[in-house]
Amino acid sequence: MAVVYLDNNATTQVAPEVFEEMAPYFSSLYGNPSSMHSFGGQVGRTLAQARDRVASLLGCQASEILFTSCGTEGDSTAIRSALEAQPEKRHVVTTKVEHPAVLNLVNHLVKKGYHVTLLSVDGQGRLDPEELRASLRDDTALVSVMYANNETGTVFPLPEIADLVKSRGILLHTDAVQAVGKIPIDLKTLPVDLLVLSGHKLHAPKGVGALFVRKGTAFRPFLIGGHQERGRRGGTENVPGIVALGKACELAAAGLEAENTHVRRLRDRLEQGLLAAIPETRLNGDPAERLPNTVNLSFKFVEGEAILLLLDQLGVCASSGSACTSGSLEPSHVLRAMGVPFTFAHGSVRFSLSRYNTEAEIDFVVREMPKVIERLRSISPFTEGDHEMPACTC
Ligand SMILES: *Cc1c(COP(=O)(O)O)cnc(C)c1O
């Protein structure tokens, strides 16, 4: 059975062009880029080219890019560096809808005695700039606001946020893992200090990412060791991964327009098709300010997990916001922060597309999904007025 892969915010297929470019670095071109000999030196030049390609996609200088192992490492490095570089400042501002790579880190920081303000969002997942303004203090070390939300695709107004935060001279970090490659980002005009991306969310493999550190920003390394990355991250470089990330960024730069036409058109076709065909369905997130590839829908009175199981039987890969932990189904923290009603929040499904999806795939899902929901609703114990959901059986 062919797989219809609509879970690209979880991870993406490695682009064939990317795979081709990285392959020799697993076999014949195995030199260490730090070596004195030319066999290693040629690998060093390839790393420089990859760095140029990443910088070019973001509109920054190559010297402002350091390679990491993943988005999580980038977020941890950025946030910890900002705090370590300003030991007198103990306050961090972030949002309730961040990825666990940020949220669980700030939870940890609270235990270490830091003060953390979590900004709320409205029903469409939007921040209130006034709440952000009011949260800033003299001892605020860092503001960390994601560029685009992985669950709903909602895009935060980073230019406006950056103006506000930088006018107070406070460091600004953005987790741009979901935004890079999907929407244009220009660090020449966007005054963020620290920005994080991850390879496997933009058609490079897992295990590589990048952190942008604006020139002049005080920086404290997370991995202390060799002089790699000009002393900012020790450890022999993941050469094939970095080559792949460079190529993926080059492809993304060339394909941004397609992302915004082909992918958006398919996403809209899916969204409109499902909303029209299935009653008691709502869109989660900002309808307008949203990634072109993401749609998060809630189907009243059904469980997201049950939908995913039936979709899986049809070969369709999607994702639900809720996580089954300790025997109870917790709706996603993002949907909870948005105040999505209980009977909807449990039945949420995220579809996230890529350049590799086809119209035929979308039409297949639009055709099958109403049957899936109908079947689940026919066996659902819930009726209008029910508020309790049963315990999770997984
Ligand atoms: C996937 C993701 C991350 C984590 O990236 P990894 O490379 O998997 O560590 C961080 N933030 C967001 C918004 C993500 O979607």
mmCIF file of C-alpha atoms and ligand atoms in Angstrom:
data_model
loop_
_atom_site.group_PDB
_atom_site.id
_atom_site.type_symbol
_atom_site.label_atom_id
_atom_site.label_comp_id
_atom_site.label_asym_id
_atom_site.label_seq_id
_atom_site.Cartn_x
_atom_site.Cartn_y
_atom_site.Cartn_z
ATOM 1 C CA MET A 1 0.000 0.000 0.000
ATOM 2 C CA ALA A 2 1.333 3.385 -0.962
ATOM 3 C CA VAL A 3 1.806 5.754 1.924
ATOM 4 C CA VAL A 4 0.174 9.158 1.811
ATOM 5 C CA TYR A 5 2.580 11.124 3.962
ATOM 6 C CA LEU A 6 0.890 14.143 5.536
ATOM 7 C CA ASP A 7 3.067 14.438 8.637
ATOM 8 C CA ASN A 8 5.818 16.716 7.411
ATOM 9 C CA ASN A 9 5.884 18.860 10.560
ATOM 10 C CA ALA A 10 7.073 15.729 12.380
ATOM 11 C CA THR A 11 9.772 14.942 9.855
ATOM 12 C CA THR A 12 10.292 15.076 6.115
ATOM 13 C CA GLN A 13 11.551 12.836 3.364
ATOM 14 C CA VAL A 14 15.192 13.467 2.491
ATOM 15 C CA ALA A 15 15.140 15.117 -0.929
ATOM 16 C CA PRO A 16 16.747 12.895 -3.594
ATOM 17 C CA GLU A 17 19.082 15.765 -4.568
ATOM 18 C CA VAL A 18 20.137 16.049 -0.923
ATOM 19 C CA PHE A 19 20.783 12.333 -0.594
ATOM 20 C CA GLU A 20 22.864 12.314 -3.741
ATOM 21 C CA GLU A 21 25.007 15.196 -2.554
ATOM 22 C CA MET A 22 25.663 13.772 0.902
ATOM 23 C CA ALA A 23 26.339 10.155 -0.105
ATOM 24 C CA PRO A 24 30.071 10.482 -0.977
ATOM 25 C CA TYR A 25 30.744 11.812 2.538
ATOM 26 C CA PHE A 26 29.686 8.429 3.909
ATOM 27 C CA SER A 27 32.085 6.566 1.630
ATOM 28 C CA SER A 28 35.080 7.956 -0.216
ATOM 29 C CA LEU A 29 35.200 11.487 1.241
ATOM 30 C CA TYR A 30 35.625 10.580 4.886
ATOM 31 C CA GLY A 31 38.382 13.048 5.790
ATOM 32 C CA ASN A 32 38.256 15.120 8.958
ATOM 33 C CA PRO A 33 37.737 18.760 8.004
ATOM 34 C CA SER A 34 40.185 19.832 10.726
ATOM 35 C CA SER A 35 43.068 17.784 9.295
ATOM 36 C CA MET A 36 46.157 19.447 7.844
ATOM 37 C CA HIS A 37 46.259 17.203 4.766
ATOM 38 C CA SER A 38 44.385 18.064 1.627
ATOM 39 C CA PHE A 39 42.215 14.921 1.859
ATOM 40 C CA GLY A 40 40.600 16.436 4.944
ATOM 41 C CA GLY A 41 40.980 19.976 3.694
ATOM 42 C CA GLN A 42 38.674 19.373 0.745
ATOM 43 C CA VAL A 43 35.980 18.354 3.211
ATOM 44 C CA GLY A 44 36.584 21.621 5.050
ATOM 45 C CA ARG A 45 35.854 23.518 1.856
ATOM 46 C CA THR A 46 32.616 21.578 1.460
ATOM 47 C CA LEU A 47 31.579 22.611 4.977
ATOM 48 C CA ALA A 48 32.262 26.229 4.052
ATOM 49 C CA GLN A 49 30.019 25.861 1.020
ATOM 50 C CA ALA A 50 27.246 24.354 3.146
ATOM 51 C CA ARG A 51 27.555 27.226 5.606
ATOM 52 C CA ASP A 52 27.266 29.715 2.745
ATOM 53 C CA ARG A 53 24.103 28.003 1.520
ATOM 54 C CA VAL A 54 22.429 28.096 4.937
ATOM 55 C CA ALA A 55 23.421 31.742 5.388
ATOM 56 C CA SER A 56 22.120 32.606 1.954
ATOM 57 C CA LEU A 57 18.665 31.157 2.706
ATOM 58 C CA LEU A 58 18.479 33.245 5.900
ATOM 59 C CA GLY A 59 20.119 36.419 4.628
ATOM 60 C CA CYS A 60 22.938 36.383 7.164
ATOM 61 C CA GLN A 61 26.718 35.952 7.106
ATOM 62 C CA ALA A 62 28.259 32.487 6.987
ATOM 63 C CA SER A 63 30.251 33.308 10.135
ATOM 64 C CA GLU A 64 26.958 33.740 12.009
ATOM 65 C CA ILE A 65 25.928 30.099 11.404
ATOM 66 C CA LEU A 66 27.009 27.243 13.620
ATOM 67 C CA PHE A 67 26.032 23.670 12.958
ATOM 68 C CA THR A 68 24.293 21.613 15.639
ATOM 69 C CA SER A 69 22.897 18.100 15.972
ATOM 70 C CA CYS A 70 19.210 19.098 15.969
ATOM 71 C CA GLY A 71 16.683 21.800 16.663
ATOM 72 C CA THR A 72 16.563 20.859 20.332
ATOM 73 C CA GLU A 73 20.302 21.432 20.691
ATOM 74 C CA GLY A 74 19.959 24.793 18.962
ATOM 75 C CA ASP A 75 17.183 25.914 21.320
ATOM 76 C CA SER A 76 19.052 24.708 24.413
ATOM 77 C CA THR A 77 22.303 26.317 23.293
ATOM 78 C CA ALA A 78 20.646 29.640 22.484
ATOM 79 C CA ILE A 79 18.694 29.929 25.719
ATOM 80 C CA ARG A 80 21.476 28.720 28.004
ATOM 81 C CA SER A 81 24.012 30.953 26.260
ATOM 82 C CA ALA A 82 21.832 34.027 26.738
ATOM 83 C CA LEU A 83 21.503 33.283 30.453
ATOM 84 C CA GLU A 84 25.133 32.414 31.025
ATOM 85 C CA ALA A 85 26.302 35.544 29.235
ATOM 86 C CA GLN A 86 24.119 37.759 31.472
ATOM 87 C CA PRO A 87 24.311 36.153 34.909
ATOM 88 C CA GLU A 88 22.717 39.175 36.601
ATOM 89 C CA LYS A 89 19.506 38.720 34.602
ATOM 90 C CA ARG A 90 17.245 35.915 35.798
ATOM 91 C CA HIS A 91 14.017 36.425 33.836
ATOM 92 C CA VAL A 92 12.936 34.712 30.608
ATOM 93 C CA VAL A 93 9.824 35.421 28.548
ATOM 94 C CA THR A 94 8.390 32.790 26.241
ATOM 95 C CA THR A 95 4.963 31.489 25.193
ATOM 96 C CA LYS A 96 2.622 28.728 26.301
ATOM 97 C CA VAL A 97 2.640 27.177 22.839
ATOM 98 C CA GLU A 98 6.357 26.567 22.324
ATOM 99 C CA HIS A 99 7.758 23.199 21.319
ATOM 100 C CA PRO A 100 8.905 21.006 24.249
ATOM 101 C CA ALA A 101 12.492 21.850 23.223
ATOM 102 C CA VAL A 102 11.817 25.287 24.718
ATOM 103 C CA LEU A 103 8.971 24.647 27.186
ATOM 104 C CA ASN A 104 10.625 21.785 29.033
ATOM 105 C CA LEU A 105 13.900 23.679 29.169
ATOM 106 C CA VAL A 106 12.265 26.723 30.766
ATOM 107 C CA ASN A 107 10.430 24.410 33.188
ATOM 108 C CA HIS A 108 13.849 23.128 34.155
ATOM 109 C CA LEU A 109 15.128 26.695 34.523
ATOM 110 C CA VAL A 110 12.290 27.495 36.923
ATOM 111 C CA LYS A 111 13.548 24.676 39.149
ATOM 112 C CA LYS A 112 17.001 26.267 38.984
ATOM 113 C CA GLY A 113 15.597 29.536 40.319
ATOM 114 C CA TYR A 114 14.971 31.487 37.116
ATOM 115 C CA HIS A 115 11.786 33.473 36.632
ATOM 116 C CA VAL A 116 9.774 32.607 33.553
ATOM 117 C CA THR A 117 6.787 34.396 32.062
ATOM 118 C CA LEU A 118 4.650 32.289 29.714
ATOM 119 C CA LEU A 119 2.675 34.475 27.320
ATOM 120 C CA SER A 120 -0.850 33.356 26.486
ATOM 121 C CA VAL A 121 -2.470 33.136 23.076
ATOM 122 C CA ASP A 122 -6.005 33.816 21.902
ATOM 123 C CA GLY A 123 -8.481 31.380 20.363
ATOM 124 C CA GLN A 124 -6.666 31.511 17.047
ATOM 125 C CA GLY A 125 -3.262 30.988 18.631
ATOM 126 C CA ARG A 126 -2.177 34.634 18.344
ATOM 127 C CA LEU A 127 -0.005 36.544 20.821
ATOM 128 C CA ASP A 128 -1.000 39.881 22.304
ATOM 129 C CA PRO A 129 1.859 42.353 21.702
ATOM 130 C CA GLU A 130 0.653 44.374 24.702
ATOM 131 C CA GLU A 131 1.033 41.383 26.999
ATOM 132 C CA LEU A 132 4.555 40.894 25.650
ATOM 133 C CA ARG A 133 5.402 44.562 26.187
ATOM 134 C CA ALA A 134 4.103 44.445 29.753
ATOM 135 C CA SER A 135 6.084 41.293 30.535
ATOM 136 C CA LEU A 136 9.491 42.830 29.821
ATOM 137 C CA ARG A 137 11.534 43.698 32.922
ATOM 138 C CA ASP A 138 14.913 45.212 33.659
ATOM 139 C CA ASP A 139 16.195 41.751 34.535
ATOM 140 C CA THR A 140 14.785 40.056 31.419
ATOM 141 C CA ALA A 141 17.691 38.180 29.861
ATOM 142 C CA LEU A 142 15.887 36.758 26.873
ATOM 143 C CA VAL A 143 12.637 36.579 24.969
ATOM 144 C CA SER A 144 12.074 33.292 23.132
ATOM 145 C CA VAL A 145 9.175 33.193 20.678
ATOM 146 C CA MET A 146 8.737 30.522 18.029
ATOM 147 C CA TYR A 147 8.404 31.673 14.428
ATOM 148 C CA ALA A 148 5.688 29.217 13.459
ATOM 149 C CA ASN A 149 3.808 26.710 15.554
ATOM 150 C CA ASN A 150 4.402 23.052 14.754
ATOM 151 C CA GLU A 151 0.860 21.959 15.676
ATOM 152 C CA THR A 152 -1.319 24.653 14.108
ATOM 153 C CA GLY A 153 1.064 26.356 11.691
ATOM 154 C CA THR A 154 0.210 29.751 13.198
ATOM 155 C CA VAL A 155 2.934 32.253 12.299
ATOM 156 C CA PHE A 156 3.832 34.812 14.949
ATOM 157 C CA PRO A 157 4.530 38.407 13.807
ATOM 158 C CA LEU A 158 8.286 38.194 14.388
ATOM 159 C CA PRO A 159 9.093 41.597 12.833
ATOM 160 C CA GLU A 160 6.705 43.325 15.252
ATOM 161 C CA ILE A 161 7.911 41.234 18.204
ATOM 162 C CA ALA A 162 11.545 41.925 17.309
ATOM 163 C CA ASP A 163 10.976 45.695 17.174
ATOM 164 C CA LEU A 164 9.368 45.590 20.586
ATOM 165 C CA VAL A 165 12.009 43.416 22.243
ATOM 166 C CA LYS A 166 15.019 45.073 20.613
ATOM 167 C CA SER A 167 13.765 48.556 21.540
ATOM 168 C CA ARG A 168 14.332 47.421 25.143
ATOM 169 C CA GLY A 169 17.785 46.041 24.318
ATOM 170 C CA ILE A 170 16.767 42.491 25.264
ATOM 171 C CA LEU A 171 18.070 39.394 23.481
ATOM 172 C CA LEU A 172 15.569 37.696 21.172
ATOM 173 C CA HIS A 173 15.645 34.007 20.265
ATOM 174 C CA THR A 174 13.285 32.381 17.800
ATOM 175 C CA ASP A 175 12.695 28.681 17.260
ATOM 176 C CA ALA A 176 12.228 28.865 13.502
ATOM 177 C CA VAL A 177 12.339 25.103 12.946
ATOM 178 C CA GLN A 178 8.919 25.068 11.262
ATOM 179 C CA ALA A 179 9.329 28.329 9.394
ATOM 180 C CA VAL A 180 12.660 27.896 7.620
ATOM 181 C CA GLY A 181 12.138 26.698 4.075
ATOM 182 C CA LYS A 182 8.383 27.328 4.207
ATOM 183 C CA ILE A 183 8.179 31.112 4.452
ATOM 184 C CA PRO A 184 10.749 33.790 3.572
ATOM 185 C CA ILE A 185 13.040 34.869 6.411
ATOM 186 C CA ASP A 186 15.530 37.694 5.968
ATOM 187 C CA LEU A 187 17.889 38.254 8.880
ATOM 188 C CA LYS A 188 19.198 41.420 7.221
ATOM 189 C CA THR A 189 15.937 43.119 8.107
ATOM 190 C CA LEU A 190 14.654 40.950 10.978
ATOM 191 C CA PRO A 191 16.608 41.908 14.113
ATOM 192 C CA VAL A 192 16.518 38.622 16.034
ATOM 193 C CA ASP A 193 19.760 37.668 17.814
ATOM 194 C CA LEU A 194 19.434 33.887 17.840
ATOM 195 C CA LEU A 195 17.522 31.663 15.394
ATOM 196 C CA VAL A 196 17.244 27.892 15.290
ATOM 197 C CA LEU A 197 16.510 25.494 12.444
ATOM 198 C CA SER A 198 16.563 21.721 12.057
ATOM 199 C CA GLY A 199 17.530 19.734 8.981
ATOM 200 C CA HIS A 200 14.938 16.980 9.130
ATOM 201 C CA LYS A 201 12.054 19.457 8.957
ATOM 202 C CA LEU A 202 13.226 20.692 5.554
ATOM 203 C CA HIS A 203 14.173 17.570 3.609
ATOM 204 C CA ALA A 204 17.640 17.019 5.085
ATOM 205 C CA PRO A 205 18.225 13.993 7.341
ATOM 206 C CA LYS A 206 17.756 13.765 11.094
ATOM 207 C CA GLY A 207 20.683 14.681 13.314
ATOM 208 C CA VAL A 208 21.728 18.038 11.908
ATOM 209 C CA GLY A 209 20.619 21.599 12.519
ATOM 210 C CA ALA A 210 21.914 25.131 12.637
ATOM 211 C CA LEU A 211 21.974 28.012 15.074
ATOM 212 C CA PHE A 212 22.274 31.596 13.877
ATOM 213 C CA VAL A 213 24.097 33.852 16.336
ATOM 214 C CA ARG A 214 24.075 37.465 15.223
ATOM 215 C CA LYS A 215 27.526 39.021 15.021
ATOM 216 C CA GLY A 216 28.312 40.844 18.245
ATOM 217 C CA THR A 217 25.941 38.746 20.389
ATOM 218 C CA ALA A 218 27.646 37.463 23.523
ATOM 219 C CA PHE A 219 27.831 33.685 23.155
ATOM 220 C CA ARG A 220 28.715 30.860 25.537
ATOM 221 C CA PRO A 221 29.227 27.409 24.006
ATOM 222 C CA PHE A 222 27.140 24.480 25.175
ATOM 223 C CA LEU A 223 29.545 21.764 23.992
ATOM 224 C CA ILE A 224 33.021 22.702 25.128
ATOM 225 C CA GLY A 225 35.830 20.784 23.478
ATOM 226 C CA GLY A 226 37.811 21.141 20.275
ATOM 227 C CA HIS A 227 38.060 24.290 18.229
ATOM 228 C CA GLN A 228 35.375 23.239 15.737
ATOM 229 C CA GLU A 229 32.836 25.894 14.735
ATOM 230 C CA ARG A 230 35.449 28.477 15.755
ATOM 231 C CA GLY A 231 35.312 27.294 19.326
ATOM 232 C CA ARG A 232 31.560 27.736 19.598
ATOM 233 C CA ARG A 233 30.678 24.035 19.441
ATOM 234 C CA GLY A 234 33.210 21.308 20.090
ATOM 235 C CA GLY A 235 32.941 17.918 18.428
ATOM 236 C CA THR A 236 33.942 16.619 15.000
ATOM 237 C CA GLU A 237 31.415 17.863 12.506
ATOM 238 C CA ASN A 238 28.602 15.682 11.129
ATOM 239 C CA VAL A 239 29.951 16.193 7.637
ATOM 240 C CA PRO A 240 27.340 14.271 5.579
ATOM 241 C CA GLY A 241 24.538 15.899 7.588
ATOM 242 C CA ILE A 242 25.964 19.381 7.151
ATOM 243 C CA VAL A 243 26.442 18.849 3.407
ATOM 244 C CA ALA A 244 22.834 17.683 3.282
ATOM 245 C CA LEU A 245 21.570 20.674 5.242
ATOM 246 C CA GLY A 246 23.389 23.020 2.878
ATOM 247 C CA LYS A 247 21.816 21.379 -0.145
ATOM 248 C CA ALA A 248 18.369 21.339 1.501
ATOM 249 C CA CYS A 249 18.659 25.075 2.181
ATOM 250 C CA GLU A 250 19.659 25.708 -1.413
ATOM 251 C CA LEU A 251 16.616 23.729 -2.610
ATOM 252 C CA ALA A 252 14.375 25.540 -0.128
ATOM 253 C CA ALA A 253 15.523 28.936 -1.352
ATOM 254 C CA ALA A 254 14.773 27.933 -4.927
ATOM 255 C CA GLY A 255 11.455 26.322 -3.975
ATOM 256 C CA LEU A 256 9.919 28.885 -1.606
ATOM 257 C CA GLU A 257 7.635 30.119 -4.317
ATOM 258 C CA ALA A 258 6.431 26.600 -5.098
ATOM 259 C CA GLU A 259 5.863 26.024 -1.385
ATOM 260 C CA ASN A 260 3.576 29.026 -1.411
ATOM 261 C CA THR A 261 1.647 28.009 -4.512
ATOM 262 C CA HIS A 262 1.651 24.218 -5.027
ATOM 263 C CA VAL A 263 1.705 23.242 -1.353
ATOM 264 C CA ARG A 264 -0.699 25.963 -0.277
ATOM 265 C CA ARG A 265 -3.132 25.048 -3.032
ATOM 266 C CA LEU A 266 -3.143 21.394 -1.964
ATOM 267 C CA ARG A 267 -3.465 22.345 1.706
ATOM 268 C CA ASP A 268 -6.418 24.621 0.943
ATOM 269 C CA ARG A 269 -8.038 21.897 -1.159
ATOM 270 C CA LEU A 270 -7.720 19.471 1.756
ATOM 271 C CA GLU A 271 -8.963 21.977 4.303
ATOM 272 C CA GLN A 272 -11.947 23.170 2.302
ATOM 273 C CA GLY A 273 -12.810 19.646 1.225
ATOM 274 C CA LEU A 274 -12.898 18.334 4.801
ATOM 275 C CA LEU A 275 -14.676 21.347 6.303
ATOM 276 C CA ALA A 276 -17.363 21.103 3.612
ATOM 277 C CA ALA A 277 -17.855 17.354 3.877
ATOM 278 C CA ILE A 278 -17.785 16.816 7.640
ATOM 279 C CA PRO A 279 -20.157 18.607 10.014
ATOM 280 C CA GLU A 280 -19.034 19.756 13.488
ATOM 281 C CA THR A 281 -15.471 20.352 12.329
ATOM 282 C CA ARG A 282 -13.350 23.364 13.199
ATOM 283 C CA LEU A 283 -10.051 24.794 12.093
ATOM 284 C CA ASN A 284 -7.463 25.315 14.822
ATOM 285 C CA GLY A 285 -5.029 28.196 14.422
ATOM 286 C CA ASP A 286 -4.884 31.476 12.599
ATOM 287 C CA PRO A 287 -6.720 31.048 9.282
ATOM 288 C CA ALA A 288 -4.589 33.717 7.589
ATOM 289 C CA GLU A 289 -1.204 33.968 9.302
ATOM 290 C CA ARG A 290 -0.342 30.329 8.884
ATOM 291 C CA LEU A 291 2.296 28.108 7.313
ATOM 292 C CA PRO A 292 1.254 27.168 3.773
ATOM 293 C CA ASN A 293 1.619 23.443 4.494
ATOM 294 C CA THR A 294 -0.293 22.995 7.760
ATOM 295 C CA VAL A 295 -3.931 22.429 8.629
ATOM 296 C CA ASN A 296 -5.104 21.379 12.086
ATOM 297 C CA LEU A 297 -8.745 20.322 12.317
ATOM 298 C CA SER A 298 -10.887 19.218 15.241
ATOM 299 C CA PHE A 299 -13.718 16.754 14.755
ATOM 300 C CA LYS A 300 -16.227 16.996 17.560
ATOM 301 C CA PHE A 301 -16.991 13.895 19.656
ATOM 302 C CA VAL A 302 -14.204 11.704 18.312
ATOM 303 C CA GLU A 303 -10.708 10.981 19.543
ATOM 304 C CA GLY A 304 -7.734 12.051 17.468
ATOM 305 C CA GLU A 305 -5.979 8.757 18.177
ATOM 306 C CA ALA A 306 -8.899 6.757 16.829
ATOM 307 C CA ILE A 307 -8.918 8.847 13.667
ATOM 308 C CA LEU A 308 -5.196 8.295 13.227
ATOM 309 C CA LEU A 309 -5.569 4.529 13.612
ATOM 310 C CA LEU A 310 -8.207 4.349 10.903
ATOM 311 C CA LEU A 311 -6.211 6.676 8.663
ATOM 312 C CA ASP A 312 -3.182 4.470 9.246
ATOM 313 C CA GLN A 313 -5.137 1.478 7.931
ATOM 314 C CA LEU A 314 -5.648 3.485 4.743
ATOM 315 C CA GLY A 315 -1.932 4.298 4.537
ATOM 316 C CA VAL A 316 -2.438 7.930 5.514
ATOM 317 C CA CYS A 317 0.124 9.402 7.947
ATOM 318 C CA ALA A 318 -1.051 12.347 10.018
ATOM 319 C CA SER A 319 -0.644 13.426 13.596
ATOM 320 C CA SER A 320 -2.804 14.280 16.579
ATOM 321 C CA GLY A 321 -2.084 16.944 19.106
ATOM 322 C CA SER A 322 -2.789 14.892 22.155
ATOM 323 C CA ALA A 323 -0.214 12.721 23.823
ATOM 324 C CA CYS A 324 -1.193 9.600 25.668
ATOM 325 C CA THR A 325 0.643 9.852 28.943
ATOM 326 C CA SER A 326 0.112 7.905 32.156
ATOM 327 C CA GLY A 327 -3.147 6.383 31.008
ATOM 328 C CA SER A 328 -5.042 9.598 30.403
ATOM 329 C CA LEU A 329 -5.451 11.441 27.142
ATOM 330 C CA GLU A 330 -4.153 14.954 27.580
ATOM 331 C CA PRO A 331 -5.181 17.306 24.820
ATOM 332 C CA SER A 332 -2.286 19.180 23.267
ATOM 333 C CA HIS A 333 -0.853 22.035 25.351
ATOM 334 C CA VAL A 334 -1.170 24.233 22.285
ATOM 335 C CA LEU A 335 -4.906 23.630 21.837
ATOM 336 C CA ARG A 336 -5.434 23.980 25.591
ATOM 337 C CA ALA A 337 -3.625 27.340 25.577
ATOM 338 C CA MET A 338 -5.947 28.401 22.760
ATOM 339 C CA GLY A 339 -8.980 27.421 24.812
ATOM 340 C CA VAL A 340 -10.256 24.920 22.258
ATOM 341 C CA PRO A 341 -13.362 23.318 23.819
ATOM 342 C CA PHE A 342 -12.798 19.917 25.378
ATOM 343 C CA THR A 343 -15.033 17.956 23.009
ATOM 344 C CA PHE A 344 -13.100 19.394 20.074
ATOM 345 C CA ALA A 345 -9.586 19.369 21.500
ATOM 346 C CA HIS A 346 -9.532 15.578 21.827
ATOM 347 C CA GLY A 347 -10.465 15.084 18.199
ATOM 348 C CA SER A 348 -7.732 17.112 16.618
ATOM 349 C CA VAL A 349 -5.709 15.992 13.641
ATOM 350 C CA ARG A 350 -2.799 17.804 12.053
ATOM 351 C CA PHE A 351 -2.123 17.355 8.367
ATOM 352 C CA SER A 352 1.202 18.794 7.232
ATOM 353 C CA LEU A 353 2.106 18.665 3.558
ATOM 354 C CA SER A 354 5.276 18.907 1.517
ATOM 355 C CA ARG A 355 6.367 19.523 -2.053
ATOM 356 C CA TYR A 356 6.071 15.774 -2.670
ATOM 357 C CA ASN A 357 2.320 15.542 -2.118
ATOM 358 C CA THR A 358 -0.019 15.251 -5.080
ATOM 359 C CA GLU A 359 -3.566 16.284 -5.832
ATOM 360 C CA ALA A 360 -4.544 12.608 -6.119
ATOM 361 C CA GLU A 361 -3.377 12.019 -2.541
ATOM 362 C CA ILE A 362 -5.359 14.968 -1.241
ATOM 363 C CA ASP A 363 -8.489 13.860 -3.091
ATOM 364 C CA PHE A 364 -8.090 10.387 -1.620
ATOM 365 C CA VAL A 365 -8.068 11.814 1.911
ATOM 366 C CA VAL A 366 -10.995 14.137 1.208
ATOM 367 C CA ARG A 367 -12.933 11.097 -0.044
ATOM 368 C CA GLU A 368 -12.057 8.732 2.807
ATOM 369 C CA MET A 369 -12.076 11.052 5.802
ATOM 370 C CA PRO A 370 -15.873 11.582 6.002
ATOM 371 C CA LYS A 371 -16.332 7.789 6.199
ATOM 372 C CA VAL A 372 -13.741 7.567 8.965
ATOM 373 C CA ILE A 373 -15.418 10.269 11.034
ATOM 374 C CA GLU A 374 -18.899 8.916 10.409
ATOM 375 C CA ARG A 375 -17.839 5.452 11.508
ATOM 376 C CA LEU A 376 -16.256 6.766 14.708
ATOM 377 C CA ARG A 377 -19.175 9.023 15.518
ATOM 378 C CA SER A 378 -21.609 6.155 15.066
ATOM 379 C CA ILE A 379 -19.848 4.251 17.843
ATOM 380 C CA SER A 380 -19.025 7.308 19.942
ATOM 381 C CA PRO A 381 -20.601 7.211 23.402
ATOM 382 C CA PHE A 382 -20.781 10.995 23.475
ATOM 383 C CA THR A 383 -23.765 13.101 22.761
ATOM 384 C CA GLU A 384 -24.433 16.784 22.924
ATOM 385 C CA GLY A 385 -24.075 17.817 26.546
ATOM 386 C CA ASP A 386 -21.526 15.205 27.496
ATOM 387 C CA HIS A 387 -18.414 16.706 28.958
ATOM 388 C CA GLU A 388 -16.479 13.772 30.278
ATOM 389 C CA MET A 389 -14.294 11.684 28.050
ATOM 390 C CA PRO A 390 -13.441 8.118 29.098
ATOM 391 C CA ALA A 391 -9.956 7.223 30.294
ATOM 392 C CA CYS A 392 -7.465 6.411 27.616
ATOM 393 C CA THR A 393 -7.233 2.703 26.857
ATOM 394 C CA CYS A 394 -3.788 2.809 25.275
HETATM 395 C C1 LIG B 1 10.801 19.509 15.476
HETATM 396 C C2 LIG B 1 10.869 20.772 16.230
HETATM 397 C C3 LIG B 1 11.900 21.033 17.141
HETATM 398 C C4 LIG B 1 12.944 20.001 17.485
HETATM 399 O O1 LIG B 1 13.817 19.747 16.438
HETATM 400 P P1 LIG B 1 14.693 18.397 16.498
HETATM 401 O O2 LIG B 1 15.655 18.549 15.375
HETATM 402 O O3 LIG B 1 13.756 17.263 16.309
HETATM 403 O O4 LIG B 1 15.363 18.384 17.829
HETATM 404 C C5 LIG B 1 11.917 22.239 17.790
HETATM 405 N N1 LIG B 1 10.980 23.157 17.546
HETATM 406 C C6 LIG B 1 9.987 22.975 16.672
HETATM 407 C C7 LIG B 1 8.991 24.049 16.441
HETATM 408 C C8 LIG B 1 9.885 21.773 15.987
HETATM 409 O O5 LIG B 1 8.880 21.575 15.133
#
